[in-house]
Coordinates of C-alpha atoms in Angstrom, one line a residue:
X1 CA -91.2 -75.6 75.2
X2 CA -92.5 -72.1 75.2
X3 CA -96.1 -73.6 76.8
X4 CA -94.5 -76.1 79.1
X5 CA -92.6 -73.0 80.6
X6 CA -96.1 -70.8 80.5
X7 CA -97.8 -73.8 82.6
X8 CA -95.2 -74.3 84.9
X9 CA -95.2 -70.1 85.6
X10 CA -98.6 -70.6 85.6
X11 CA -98.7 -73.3 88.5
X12 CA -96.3 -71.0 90.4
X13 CA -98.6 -68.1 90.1
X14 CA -101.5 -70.6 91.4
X15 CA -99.4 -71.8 94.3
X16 CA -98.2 -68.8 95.6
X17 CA -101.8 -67.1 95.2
X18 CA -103.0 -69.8 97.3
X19 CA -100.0 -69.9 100.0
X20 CA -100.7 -66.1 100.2
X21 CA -104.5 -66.6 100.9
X22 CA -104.2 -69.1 103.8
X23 CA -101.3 -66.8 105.6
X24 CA -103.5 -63.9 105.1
X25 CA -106.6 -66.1 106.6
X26 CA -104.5 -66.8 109.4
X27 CA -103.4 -63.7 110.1
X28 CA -106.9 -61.8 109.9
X29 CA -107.8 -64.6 112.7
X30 CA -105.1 -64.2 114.8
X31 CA -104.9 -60.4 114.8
X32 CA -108.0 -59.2 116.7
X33 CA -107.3 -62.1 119.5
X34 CA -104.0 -60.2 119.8
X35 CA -105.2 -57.0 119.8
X36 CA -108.2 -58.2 122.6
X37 CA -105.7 -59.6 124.5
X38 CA -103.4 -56.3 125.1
X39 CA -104.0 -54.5 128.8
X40 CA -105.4 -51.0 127.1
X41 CA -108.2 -49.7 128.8
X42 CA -109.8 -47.9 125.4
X43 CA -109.9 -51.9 124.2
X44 CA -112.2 -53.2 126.8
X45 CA -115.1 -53.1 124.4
X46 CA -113.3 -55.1 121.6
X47 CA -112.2 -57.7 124.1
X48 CA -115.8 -58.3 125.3
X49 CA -117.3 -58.2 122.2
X50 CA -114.7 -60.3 120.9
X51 CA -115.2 -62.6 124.1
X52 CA -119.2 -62.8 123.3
X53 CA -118.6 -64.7 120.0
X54 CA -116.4 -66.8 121.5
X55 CA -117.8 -67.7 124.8
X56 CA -119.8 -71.2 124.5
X57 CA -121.3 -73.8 126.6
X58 CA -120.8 -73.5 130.5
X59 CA -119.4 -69.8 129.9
X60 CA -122.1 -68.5 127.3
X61 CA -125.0 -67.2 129.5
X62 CA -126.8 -65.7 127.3
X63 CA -130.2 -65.7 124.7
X64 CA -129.0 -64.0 122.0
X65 CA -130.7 -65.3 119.1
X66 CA -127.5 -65.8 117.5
X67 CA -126.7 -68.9 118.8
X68 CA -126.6 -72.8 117.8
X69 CA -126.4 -75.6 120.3
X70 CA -123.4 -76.8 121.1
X71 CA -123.6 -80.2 120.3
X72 CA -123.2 -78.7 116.5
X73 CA -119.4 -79.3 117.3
X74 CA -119.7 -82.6 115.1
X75 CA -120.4 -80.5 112.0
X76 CA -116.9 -79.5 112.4
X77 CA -115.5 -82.7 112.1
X78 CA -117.7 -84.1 109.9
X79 CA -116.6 -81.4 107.3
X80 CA -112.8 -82.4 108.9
X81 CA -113.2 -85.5 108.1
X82 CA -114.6 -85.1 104.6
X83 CA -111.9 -82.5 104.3
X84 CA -108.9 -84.5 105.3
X85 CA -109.7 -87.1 103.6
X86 CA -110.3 -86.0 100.6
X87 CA -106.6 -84.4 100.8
X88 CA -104.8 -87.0 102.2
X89 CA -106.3 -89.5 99.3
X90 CA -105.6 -86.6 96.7
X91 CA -101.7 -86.2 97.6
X92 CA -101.0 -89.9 98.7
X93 CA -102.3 -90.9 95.0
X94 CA -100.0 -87.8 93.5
X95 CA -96.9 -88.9 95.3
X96 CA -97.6 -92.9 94.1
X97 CA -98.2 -91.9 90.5
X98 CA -96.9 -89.0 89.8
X99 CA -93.5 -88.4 92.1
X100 CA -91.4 -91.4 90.6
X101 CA -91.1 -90.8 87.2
X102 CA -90.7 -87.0 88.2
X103 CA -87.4 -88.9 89.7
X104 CA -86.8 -90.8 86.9
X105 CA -87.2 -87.8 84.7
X106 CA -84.6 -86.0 86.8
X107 CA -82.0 -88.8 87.1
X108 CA -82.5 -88.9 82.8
X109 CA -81.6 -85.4 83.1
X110 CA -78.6 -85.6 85.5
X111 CA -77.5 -88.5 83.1
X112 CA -77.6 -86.7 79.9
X113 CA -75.7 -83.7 81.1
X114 CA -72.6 -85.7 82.5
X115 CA -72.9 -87.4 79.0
X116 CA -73.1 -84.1 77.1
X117 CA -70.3 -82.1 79.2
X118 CA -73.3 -79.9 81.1
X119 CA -73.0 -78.1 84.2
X120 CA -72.6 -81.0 86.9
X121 CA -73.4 -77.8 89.5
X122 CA -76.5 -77.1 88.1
X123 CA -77.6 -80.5 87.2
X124 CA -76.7 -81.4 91.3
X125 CA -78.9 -78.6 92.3
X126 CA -81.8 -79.4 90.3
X127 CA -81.4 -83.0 91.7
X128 CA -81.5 -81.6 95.1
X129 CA -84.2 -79.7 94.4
X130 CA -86.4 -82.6 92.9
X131 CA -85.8 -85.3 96.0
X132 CA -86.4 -82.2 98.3
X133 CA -89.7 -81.6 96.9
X134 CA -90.4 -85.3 96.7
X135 CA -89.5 -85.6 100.1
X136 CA -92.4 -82.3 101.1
X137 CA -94.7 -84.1 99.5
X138 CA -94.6 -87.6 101.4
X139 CA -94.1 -85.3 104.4
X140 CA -97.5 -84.0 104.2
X141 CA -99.2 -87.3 103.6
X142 CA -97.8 -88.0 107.1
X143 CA -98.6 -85.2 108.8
X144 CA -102.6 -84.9 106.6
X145 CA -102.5 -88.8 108.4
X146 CA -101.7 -87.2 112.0
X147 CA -104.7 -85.2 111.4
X148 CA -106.7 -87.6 109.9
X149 CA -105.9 -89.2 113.3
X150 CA -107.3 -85.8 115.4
X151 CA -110.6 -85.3 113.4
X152 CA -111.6 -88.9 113.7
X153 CA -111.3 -89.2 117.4
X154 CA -112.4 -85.6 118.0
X155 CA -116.0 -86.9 115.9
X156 CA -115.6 -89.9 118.3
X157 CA -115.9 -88.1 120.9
X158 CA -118.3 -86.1 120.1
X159 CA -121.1 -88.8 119.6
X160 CA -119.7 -91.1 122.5
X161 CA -118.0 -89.0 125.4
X162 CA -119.2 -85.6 125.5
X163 CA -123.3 -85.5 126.8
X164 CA -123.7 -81.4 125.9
X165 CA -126.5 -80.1 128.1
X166 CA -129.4 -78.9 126.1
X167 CA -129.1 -75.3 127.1
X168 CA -125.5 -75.3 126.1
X169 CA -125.3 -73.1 123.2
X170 CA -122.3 -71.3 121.3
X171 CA -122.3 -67.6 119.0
X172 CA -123.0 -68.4 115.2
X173 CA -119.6 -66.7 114.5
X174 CA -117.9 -69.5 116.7
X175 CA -119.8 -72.1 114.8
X176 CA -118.6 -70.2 111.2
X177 CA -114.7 -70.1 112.7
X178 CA -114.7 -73.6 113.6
X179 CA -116.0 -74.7 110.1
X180 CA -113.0 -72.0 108.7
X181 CA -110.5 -74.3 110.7
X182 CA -111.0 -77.7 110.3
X183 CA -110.8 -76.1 106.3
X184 CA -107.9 -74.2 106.7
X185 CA -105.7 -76.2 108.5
X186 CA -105.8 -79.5 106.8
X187 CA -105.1 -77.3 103.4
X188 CA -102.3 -75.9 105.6
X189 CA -100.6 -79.1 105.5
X190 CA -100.1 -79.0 101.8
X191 CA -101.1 -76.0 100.6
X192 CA -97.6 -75.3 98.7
X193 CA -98.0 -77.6 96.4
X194 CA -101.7 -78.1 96.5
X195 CA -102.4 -77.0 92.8
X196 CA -100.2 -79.8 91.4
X197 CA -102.5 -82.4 93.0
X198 CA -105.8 -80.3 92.3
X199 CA -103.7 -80.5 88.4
X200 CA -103.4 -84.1 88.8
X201 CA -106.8 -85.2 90.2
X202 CA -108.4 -82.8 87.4
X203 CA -106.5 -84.7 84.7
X204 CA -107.6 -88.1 86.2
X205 CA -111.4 -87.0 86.0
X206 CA -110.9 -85.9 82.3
X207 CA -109.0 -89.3 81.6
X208 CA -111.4 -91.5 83.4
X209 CA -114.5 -89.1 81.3
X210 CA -112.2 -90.0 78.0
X211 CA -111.2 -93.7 78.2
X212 CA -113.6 -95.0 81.2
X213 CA -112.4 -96.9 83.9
X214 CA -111.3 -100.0 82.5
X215 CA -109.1 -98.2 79.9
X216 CA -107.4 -96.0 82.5
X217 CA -103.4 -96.8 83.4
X218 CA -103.4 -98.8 86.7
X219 CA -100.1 -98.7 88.7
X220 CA -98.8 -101.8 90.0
X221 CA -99.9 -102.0 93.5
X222 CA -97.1 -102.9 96.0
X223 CA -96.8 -102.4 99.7
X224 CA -93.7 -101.1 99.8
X225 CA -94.5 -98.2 98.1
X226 CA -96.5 -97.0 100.9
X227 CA -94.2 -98.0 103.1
X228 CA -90.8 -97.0 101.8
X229 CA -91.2 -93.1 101.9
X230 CA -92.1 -93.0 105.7
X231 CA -89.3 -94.6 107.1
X232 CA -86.9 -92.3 104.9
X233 CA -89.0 -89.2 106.9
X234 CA -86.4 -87.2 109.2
X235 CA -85.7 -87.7 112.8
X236 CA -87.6 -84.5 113.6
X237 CA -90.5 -85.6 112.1
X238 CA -90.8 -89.0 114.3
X239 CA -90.0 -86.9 117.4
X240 CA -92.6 -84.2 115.7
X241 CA -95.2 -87.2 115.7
X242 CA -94.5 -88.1 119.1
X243 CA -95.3 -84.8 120.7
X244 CA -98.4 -84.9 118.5
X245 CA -99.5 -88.3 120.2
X246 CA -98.7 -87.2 124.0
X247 CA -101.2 -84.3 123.1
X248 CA -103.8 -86.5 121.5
X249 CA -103.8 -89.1 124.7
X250 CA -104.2 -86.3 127.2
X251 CA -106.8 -84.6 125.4
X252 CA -108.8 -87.8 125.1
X253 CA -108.1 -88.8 129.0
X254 CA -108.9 -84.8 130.0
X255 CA -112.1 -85.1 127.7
X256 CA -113.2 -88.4 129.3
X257 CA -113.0 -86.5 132.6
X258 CA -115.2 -83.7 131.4
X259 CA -117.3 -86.4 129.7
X260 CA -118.3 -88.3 132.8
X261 CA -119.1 -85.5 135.2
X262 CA -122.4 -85.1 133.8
X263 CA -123.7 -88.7 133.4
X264 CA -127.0 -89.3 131.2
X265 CA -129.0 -90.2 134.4
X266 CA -127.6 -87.0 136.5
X267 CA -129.0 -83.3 135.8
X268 CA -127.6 -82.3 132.7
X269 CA -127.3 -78.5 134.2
X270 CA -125.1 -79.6 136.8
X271 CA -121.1 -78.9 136.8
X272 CA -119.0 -80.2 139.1
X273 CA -115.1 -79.6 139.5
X274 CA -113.2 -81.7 137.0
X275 CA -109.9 -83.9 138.8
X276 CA -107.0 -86.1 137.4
X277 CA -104.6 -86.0 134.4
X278 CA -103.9 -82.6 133.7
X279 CA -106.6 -80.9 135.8
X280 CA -104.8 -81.3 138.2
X281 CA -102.0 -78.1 137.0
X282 CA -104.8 -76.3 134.7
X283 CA -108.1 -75.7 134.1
X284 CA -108.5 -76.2 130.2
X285 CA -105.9 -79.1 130.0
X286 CA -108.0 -79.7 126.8
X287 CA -106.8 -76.4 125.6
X288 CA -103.4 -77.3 126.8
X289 CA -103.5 -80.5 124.7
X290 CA -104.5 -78.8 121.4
X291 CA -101.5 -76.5 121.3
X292 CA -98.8 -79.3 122.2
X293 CA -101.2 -81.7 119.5
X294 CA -100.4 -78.7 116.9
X295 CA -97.0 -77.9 117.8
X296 CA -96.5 -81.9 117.0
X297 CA -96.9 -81.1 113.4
X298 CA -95.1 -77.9 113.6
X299 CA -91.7 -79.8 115.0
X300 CA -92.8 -82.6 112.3
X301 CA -92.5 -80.5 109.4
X302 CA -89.3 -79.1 110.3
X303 CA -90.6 -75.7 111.1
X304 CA -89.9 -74.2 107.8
X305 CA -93.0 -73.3 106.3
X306 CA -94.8 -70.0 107.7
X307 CA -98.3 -71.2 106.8
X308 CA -97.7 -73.7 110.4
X309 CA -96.6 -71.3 112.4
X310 CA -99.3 -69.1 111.5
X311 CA -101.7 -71.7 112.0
X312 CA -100.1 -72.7 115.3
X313 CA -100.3 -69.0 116.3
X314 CA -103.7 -69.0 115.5
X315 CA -104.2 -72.3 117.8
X316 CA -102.1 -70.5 120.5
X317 CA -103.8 -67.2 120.4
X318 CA -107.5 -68.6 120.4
X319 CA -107.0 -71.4 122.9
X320 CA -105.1 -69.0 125.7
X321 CA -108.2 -66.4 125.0
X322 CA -111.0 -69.2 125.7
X323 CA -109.0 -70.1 128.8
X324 CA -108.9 -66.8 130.1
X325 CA -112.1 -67.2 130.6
X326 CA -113.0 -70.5 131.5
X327 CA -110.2 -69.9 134.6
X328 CA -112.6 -66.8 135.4
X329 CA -115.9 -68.7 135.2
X330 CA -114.9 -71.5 137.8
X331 CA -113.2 -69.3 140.1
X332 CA -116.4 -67.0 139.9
X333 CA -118.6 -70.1 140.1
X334 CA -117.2 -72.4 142.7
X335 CA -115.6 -71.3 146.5
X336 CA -113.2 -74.7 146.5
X337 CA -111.9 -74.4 143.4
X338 CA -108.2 -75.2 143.5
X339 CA -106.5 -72.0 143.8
X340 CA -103.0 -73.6 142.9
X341 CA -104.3 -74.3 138.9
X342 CA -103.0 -72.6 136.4
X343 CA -105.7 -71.5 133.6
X344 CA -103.7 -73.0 130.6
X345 CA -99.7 -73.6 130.4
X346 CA -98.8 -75.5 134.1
X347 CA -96.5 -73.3 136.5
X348 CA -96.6 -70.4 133.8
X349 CA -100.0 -69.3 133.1

């Protein structure tokens, strides 16, 4: 008893060291957009230094040394990908094998202490307590599939819609923070209860070392048991999923747009004025579409965990900054540029 308590304070100590890290992460991210962003005179310096690792492609005119080409965008989601994956595969198995007889452990328990006279209160609340966390973890297999959803077509286009020009070059700094993202926020998504997978996946390496593969415990594969736990998800969470969608379509359509102004058989140094879907109320309608993508998953996990809303801050905070800009650059670079756009939120900013 004694060492089952000292590993389950142990996992707690793991979880919230790890919950901590990733809020902290966020935080150190957001915090010098913030600050960059405030109308102080004494802090024009920080915001143009802070603007020079962030500028990239049409915006970045520049030959610092420190640079990559832009095209590098697809190392991000290729380590997304691999990321999310690995996650989503990671959890998904941990809810299958794991999560029912973690229910069947606590209905034994809430059975034995009717039987033996216990406390029915406490015995209600550690039931509660079990199908809420249950219920976390098949939340976050939904919401790691949502982004499994944005990395894969965000490496899609990549390779198929956008044709970067070869000049087009971003700051090394804004190649490392992209690479921290598409790390942070997939972890994000499960990160409270992320050292009872890594527990569980380590145990199934040292059990598949031990017996081998043909002596390891299969689970009986049905259907339903992928199935099931989704449509039991809250109403929030399908509305949450819905937002997420609306983003991903417009982004796609608004990055098609950017993707056909400069055709292969056109000079690649060439911009143009970008029309239809949302470029028709802003001028990073891309930008616009990652925040409503990211709020998606905030309203679809119920808005109760602060690592999201840090993240979506994060989101936010960067996205408004790199607009800021990109609304400067085409007013600066083109006479008829529609006057009536808004650089990021339609009507508002």
């Amino acid at each position: 008893m004694i060492i089952v308590q000292s590993l389950f304070l142990r996992m707690e100590e793991l979880e919230l060291g790890l919950v901590s890290l990733i809020r902290i992460a966020w935080i150190a991210a957001t915090l010098p957009i913030l600050i960059a962003c405030l109308p102080v005179p004494g802090l024009v310096w920080f915001r143009k230094v802070l603007l020079g690792f962030a500028k990239r492609g049409k915006v970045l005119q520049s030959n610092n040394n420190l640079t990559v080409p832009q095209r590098f965008f697809f190392h991000f989601y290729m380590v997304a990908i691999f990321w999310t994956t690995i996650l989503l595969v990671a959890v998904w198995s941990y809810a299958i094998k794991t999560l029912p007889s973690l229910i069947e452990q606590d209905l034994f328990s809430t059975i034995t202490s009717h039987l033996t006279g216990g406390s029915h209160t406490f015995s209600s609340h550690k039931s509660l307590s079990t199908r809420e966390y249950v219920y976390r973890v098949w939340l976050s297999v939904f919401m790691l599939l949502l982004m499994e959803a944005q990395v894969l077509r965000r490496f899609y286009e990549t390779i198929y819609v956008f044709n970067y020009s070869p000049s087009a070059r971003m700051h090394i700094l804004g190649y490392f923070a992209g690479l921290f993202f598409y790390t942070a926020a997939p972890l994000s998504l499960c990160c409270t209860f992320a050292p009872e997978v890594f527990n569980f996946v380590k145990n199934l390496l040292v059990e598949f070392i031990v017996k081998g593969k043909d002596r390891m415990s299969r689970p009986e594969f049905n259907i339903w048991m992928f199935v099931t736990p989704f449509l039991r998800l809250r109403w929030y969470t399908w509305i949450g999923a819905a937002i997420f969608f609306w983003g991903w379509i417009h982004q796609f359509r608004c990055h098609e747009i950017l993707g056909s102004l400069r055709e292969k058989s056109e000079k690649l140094e060439e911009y143009v004025i970008p029309y239809g879907d949302w470029f028709e109320y802003v001028s990073s309608p891309h930008y616009s579409a990652e925040i409503v993508i990211y709020g998606g998953l905030l309203v679809a996990s119920g808005g109760t965990d602060l690592s999201l809303w840090l993240l979506f801050a994060f989101v936010v905070a960067n996205l408004v900054f790199a607009a800021m800009e990109t609304q400067r650059w085409y007013l600066n670079k083109f006479d008829d540029y529609p006057r009536n756009r808004f650089a990021i939120f339609p009507f508002v900013y």
